[in-house]
Amino acid sequence: MNEPHLKRNLGLVRTTMLGVGGSLSAANFVIIGEAAGMAGYAIVPIVIVCGILSLLTMFSYAELGTAIPLAGGEYTFSKVAYGGFTSFLTGWFEWLSNMFYTALSAIGFAYVVSYLFPQINIPLTAVV
């Protein structure tokens, strides 16, 4: 039986933009102000270390993507490596983290809008 082939529609520019967008998430812009307020100038090496860790994670995903060329991302990687129950947990945790990421992005957007347009009063509880 023939295995289905993945369509390779993404070029270099789109793939690069997806990687940059995934690594420079909204959380960086929401949390960085609080972190800078607490850490002061020590935030610079902290951001550099976190950037290096993020880069290593991106390299790991690139290797996994070439070693396991199947659709499904984290779920498929964990299913191939560890089996069914671990991939089940991975899928659910990925789903939950995407829900929290969406809420955090909405809060970040509300912060930016309320900063740029102070006359618009956006209660943060209404955003989420």
PDB file of C-alpha atoms in Angstrom, residues 6-125:
ATOM      1  CA  LEU A   6       3.166  15.305   2.219  1.00  0.00           C
ATOM      2  CA  LYS A   7       2.824  18.281  -0.082  1.00  0.00           C
ATOM      3  CA  ARG A   8       5.834  20.502   0.344  1.00  0.00           C
ATOM      4  CA  ASN A   9       4.262  23.895  -0.294  1.00  0.00           C
ATOM      5  CA  LEU A  10       6.257  25.996   2.158  1.00  0.00           C
ATOM      6  CA  GLY A  11       9.327  27.660   0.780  1.00  0.00           C
ATOM      7  CA  LEU A  12      12.294  29.147   2.596  1.00  0.00           C
ATOM      8  CA  VAL A  13      10.636  32.503   3.338  1.00  0.00           C
ATOM      9  CA  ARG A  14       7.421  31.005   4.750  1.00  0.00           C
ATOM     10  CA  THR A  15       9.281  28.427   6.794  1.00  0.00           C
ATOM     11  CA  THR A  16      11.592  31.103   8.193  1.00  0.00           C
ATOM     12  CA  MET A  17       8.641  33.321   9.100  1.00  0.00           C
ATOM     13  CA  LEU A  18       6.918  30.412  10.873  1.00  0.00           C
ATOM     14  CA  GLY A  19      10.082  29.721  12.855  1.00  0.00           C
ATOM     15  CA  VAL A  20      10.615  33.347  13.802  1.00  0.00           C
ATOM     16  CA  GLY A  21       6.950  33.772  14.720  1.00  0.00           C
ATOM     17  CA  GLY A  22       7.025  30.646  16.841  1.00  0.00           C
ATOM     18  CA  SER A  23      10.168  31.587  18.707  1.00  0.00           C
ATOM     19  CA  LEU A  24       9.347  35.288  19.191  1.00  0.00           C
ATOM     20  CA  SER A  25       5.974  34.655  20.720  1.00  0.00           C
ATOM     21  CA  ALA A  26       3.588  37.118  22.296  1.00  0.00           C
ATOM     22  CA  ALA A  27       4.692  35.904  25.716  1.00  0.00           C
ATOM     23  CA  ASN A  28       8.053  37.578  25.178  1.00  0.00           C
ATOM     24  CA  PHE A  29       6.383  40.953  24.752  1.00  0.00           C
ATOM     25  CA  VAL A  30       3.901  40.511  27.601  1.00  0.00           C
ATOM     26  CA  ILE A  31       6.320  39.228  30.229  1.00  0.00           C
ATOM     27  CA  ILE A  32       9.500  41.121  29.306  1.00  0.00           C
ATOM     28  CA  GLY A  33       8.383  44.362  30.984  1.00  0.00           C
ATOM     29  CA  GLU A  34       7.719  42.676  34.314  1.00  0.00           C
ATOM     30  CA  ALA A  35      10.956  40.719  34.069  1.00  0.00           C
ATOM     31  CA  ALA A  36      12.956  43.862  33.270  1.00  0.00           C
ATOM     32  CA  GLY A  37      11.356  45.621  36.231  1.00  0.00           C
ATOM     33  CA  MET A  38      12.429  42.822  38.567  1.00  0.00           C
ATOM     34  CA  ALA A  39      15.856  41.990  37.112  1.00  0.00           C
ATOM     35  CA  GLY A  40      17.009  45.394  35.883  1.00  0.00           C
ATOM     36  CA  TYR A  41      20.011  45.240  33.563  1.00  0.00           C
ATOM     37  CA  ALA A  42      20.442  41.535  34.303  1.00  0.00           C
ATOM     38  CA  ILE A  43      17.609  40.994  31.828  1.00  0.00           C
ATOM     39  CA  VAL A  44      20.068  41.250  28.916  1.00  0.00           C
ATOM     40  CA  PRO A  45      22.066  38.070  29.657  1.00  0.00           C
ATOM     41  CA  ILE A  46      18.830  36.335  30.680  1.00  0.00           C
ATOM     42  CA  VAL A  47      17.279  37.087  27.287  1.00  0.00           C
ATOM     43  CA  ILE A  48      20.462  35.936  25.526  1.00  0.00           C
ATOM     44  CA  VAL A  49      20.495  32.625  27.436  1.00  0.00           C
ATOM     45  CA  CYS A  50      16.788  32.099  26.726  1.00  0.00           C
ATOM     46  CA  GLY A  51      17.399  32.858  23.053  1.00  0.00           C
ATOM     47  CA  ILE A  52      20.164  30.254  22.913  1.00  0.00           C
ATOM     48  CA  LEU A  53      17.892  27.688  24.585  1.00  0.00           C
ATOM     49  CA  SER A  54      15.141  28.534  22.109  1.00  0.00           C
ATOM     50  CA  LEU A  55      17.586  28.120  19.245  1.00  0.00           C
ATOM     51  CA  LEU A  56      18.613  24.682  20.531  1.00  0.00           C
ATOM     52  CA  THR A  57      14.941  23.707  20.745  1.00  0.00           C
ATOM     53  CA  MET A  58      14.405  24.853  17.150  1.00  0.00           C
ATOM     54  CA  PHE A  59      17.374  22.768  16.023  1.00  0.00           C
ATOM     55  CA  SER A  60      15.915  19.751  17.834  1.00  0.00           C
ATOM     56  CA  TYR A  61      12.587  20.188  16.056  1.00  0.00           C
ATOM     57  CA  ALA A  62      14.393  20.557  12.733  1.00  0.00           C
ATOM     58  CA  GLU A  63      16.216  17.277  13.322  1.00  0.00           C
ATOM     59  CA  LEU A  64      13.017  15.527  14.406  1.00  0.00           C
ATOM     60  CA  GLY A  65      11.200  16.875  11.359  1.00  0.00           C
ATOM     61  CA  THR A  66      13.803  15.474   8.998  1.00  0.00           C
ATOM     62  CA  ALA A  67      14.126  12.166  10.868  1.00  0.00           C
ATOM     63  CA  ILE A  68      10.350  11.631  11.138  1.00  0.00           C
ATOM     64  CA  PRO A  69       8.794  13.225   8.028  1.00  0.00           C
ATOM     65  CA  LEU A  70       5.181  12.687   9.109  1.00  0.00           C
ATOM     66  CA  ALA A  71       2.402  15.168   9.814  1.00  0.00           C
ATOM     67  CA  GLY A  72       1.430  15.734  13.432  1.00  0.00           C
ATOM     68  CA  GLY A  73       4.321  17.563  15.087  1.00  0.00           C
ATOM     69  CA  GLU A  74       4.931  16.828  18.764  1.00  0.00           C
ATOM     70  CA  TYR A  75       2.231  14.146  18.861  1.00  0.00           C
ATOM     71  CA  THR A  76       3.824  12.163  16.035  1.00  0.00           C
ATOM     72  CA  PHE A  77       7.345  12.588  17.384  1.00  0.00           C
ATOM     73  CA  SER A  78       6.339  11.235  20.793  1.00  0.00           C
ATOM     74  CA  LYS A  79       4.255   8.438  19.255  1.00  0.00           C
ATOM     75  CA  VAL A  80       7.189   7.201  17.193  1.00  0.00           C
ATOM     76  CA  ALA A  81       9.642   7.529  20.085  1.00  0.00           C
ATOM     77  CA  TYR A  82       7.606   6.467  23.123  1.00  0.00           C
ATOM     78  CA  GLY A  83       4.302   4.930  22.069  1.00  0.00           C
ATOM     79  CA  GLY A  84       0.607   5.560  22.535  1.00  0.00           C
ATOM     80  CA  PHE A  85       0.049   6.836  26.077  1.00  0.00           C
ATOM     81  CA  THR A  86       2.915   9.320  25.987  1.00  0.00           C
ATOM     82  CA  SER A  87       1.740  10.672  22.645  1.00  0.00           C
ATOM     83  CA  PHE A  88      -1.787  10.953  24.075  1.00  0.00           C
ATOM     84  CA  LEU A  89      -0.464  13.066  26.950  1.00  0.00           C
ATOM     85  CA  THR A  90       1.716  15.084  24.589  1.00  0.00           C
ATOM     86  CA  GLY A  91      -1.249  15.862  22.359  1.00  0.00           C
ATOM     87  CA  TRP A  92      -3.400  17.002  25.269  1.00  0.00           C
ATOM     88  CA  PHE A  93      -0.641  19.104  26.824  1.00  0.00           C
ATOM     89  CA  GLU A  94       0.028  20.713  23.449  1.00  0.00           C
ATOM     90  CA  TRP A  95      -3.674  21.499  23.106  1.00  0.00           C
ATOM     91  CA  LEU A  96      -3.802  23.022  26.607  1.00  0.00           C
ATOM     92  CA  SER A  97      -0.660  25.071  26.037  1.00  0.00           C
ATOM     93  CA  ASN A  98      -2.127  26.443  22.806  1.00  0.00           C
ATOM     94  CA  MET A  99      -5.256  27.504  24.720  1.00  0.00           C
ATOM     95  CA  PHE A 100      -3.177  29.322  27.334  1.00  0.00           C
ATOM     96  CA  TYR A 101      -0.996  30.857  24.622  1.00  0.00           C
ATOM     97  CA  THR A 102      -4.086  32.229  22.886  1.00  0.00           C
ATOM     98  CA  ALA A 103      -5.293  33.805  26.137  1.00  0.00           C
ATOM     99  CA  LEU A 104      -1.859  35.290  26.813  1.00  0.00           C
ATOM    100  CA  SER A 105      -1.738  36.695  23.280  1.00  0.00           C
ATOM    101  CA  ALA A 106      -5.133  38.328  23.805  1.00  0.00           C
ATOM    102  CA  ILE A 107      -3.927  39.900  27.045  1.00  0.00           C
ATOM    103  CA  GLY A 108      -0.775  41.146  25.315  1.00  0.00           C
ATOM    104  CA  PHE A 109      -2.842  42.625  22.504  1.00  0.00           C
ATOM    105  CA  ALA A 110      -5.075  44.370  25.057  1.00  0.00           C
ATOM    106  CA  TYR A 111      -1.993  45.811  26.800  1.00  0.00           C
ATOM    107  CA  VAL A 112      -0.636  47.166  23.526  1.00  0.00           C
ATOM    108  CA  VAL A 113      -3.980  48.641  22.456  1.00  0.00           C
ATOM    109  CA  SER A 114      -4.565  50.247  25.867  1.00  0.00           C
ATOM    110  CA  TYR A 115      -1.039  51.708  25.779  1.00  0.00           C
ATOM    111  CA  LEU A 116      -1.352  53.092  22.244  1.00  0.00           C
ATOM    112  CA  PHE A 117      -4.954  54.254  22.668  1.00  0.00           C
ATOM    113  CA  PRO A 118      -5.505  55.170  26.339  1.00  0.00           C
ATOM    114  CA  GLN A 119      -9.022  56.446  25.620  1.00  0.00           C
ATOM    115  CA  ILE A 120     -10.077  52.846  24.855  1.00  0.00           C
ATOM    116  CA  ASN A 121     -10.602  51.163  28.209  1.00  0.00           C
ATOM    117  CA  ILE A 122     -10.214  47.411  27.739  1.00  0.00           C
ATOM    118  CA  PRO A 123     -10.727  45.405  30.926  1.00  0.00           C
ATOM    119  CA  LEU A 124      -8.306  42.492  30.834  1.00  0.00           C
ATOM    120  CA  THR A 125     -10.864  40.079  32.229  1.00  0.00           C
TER     121      THR A 125
END
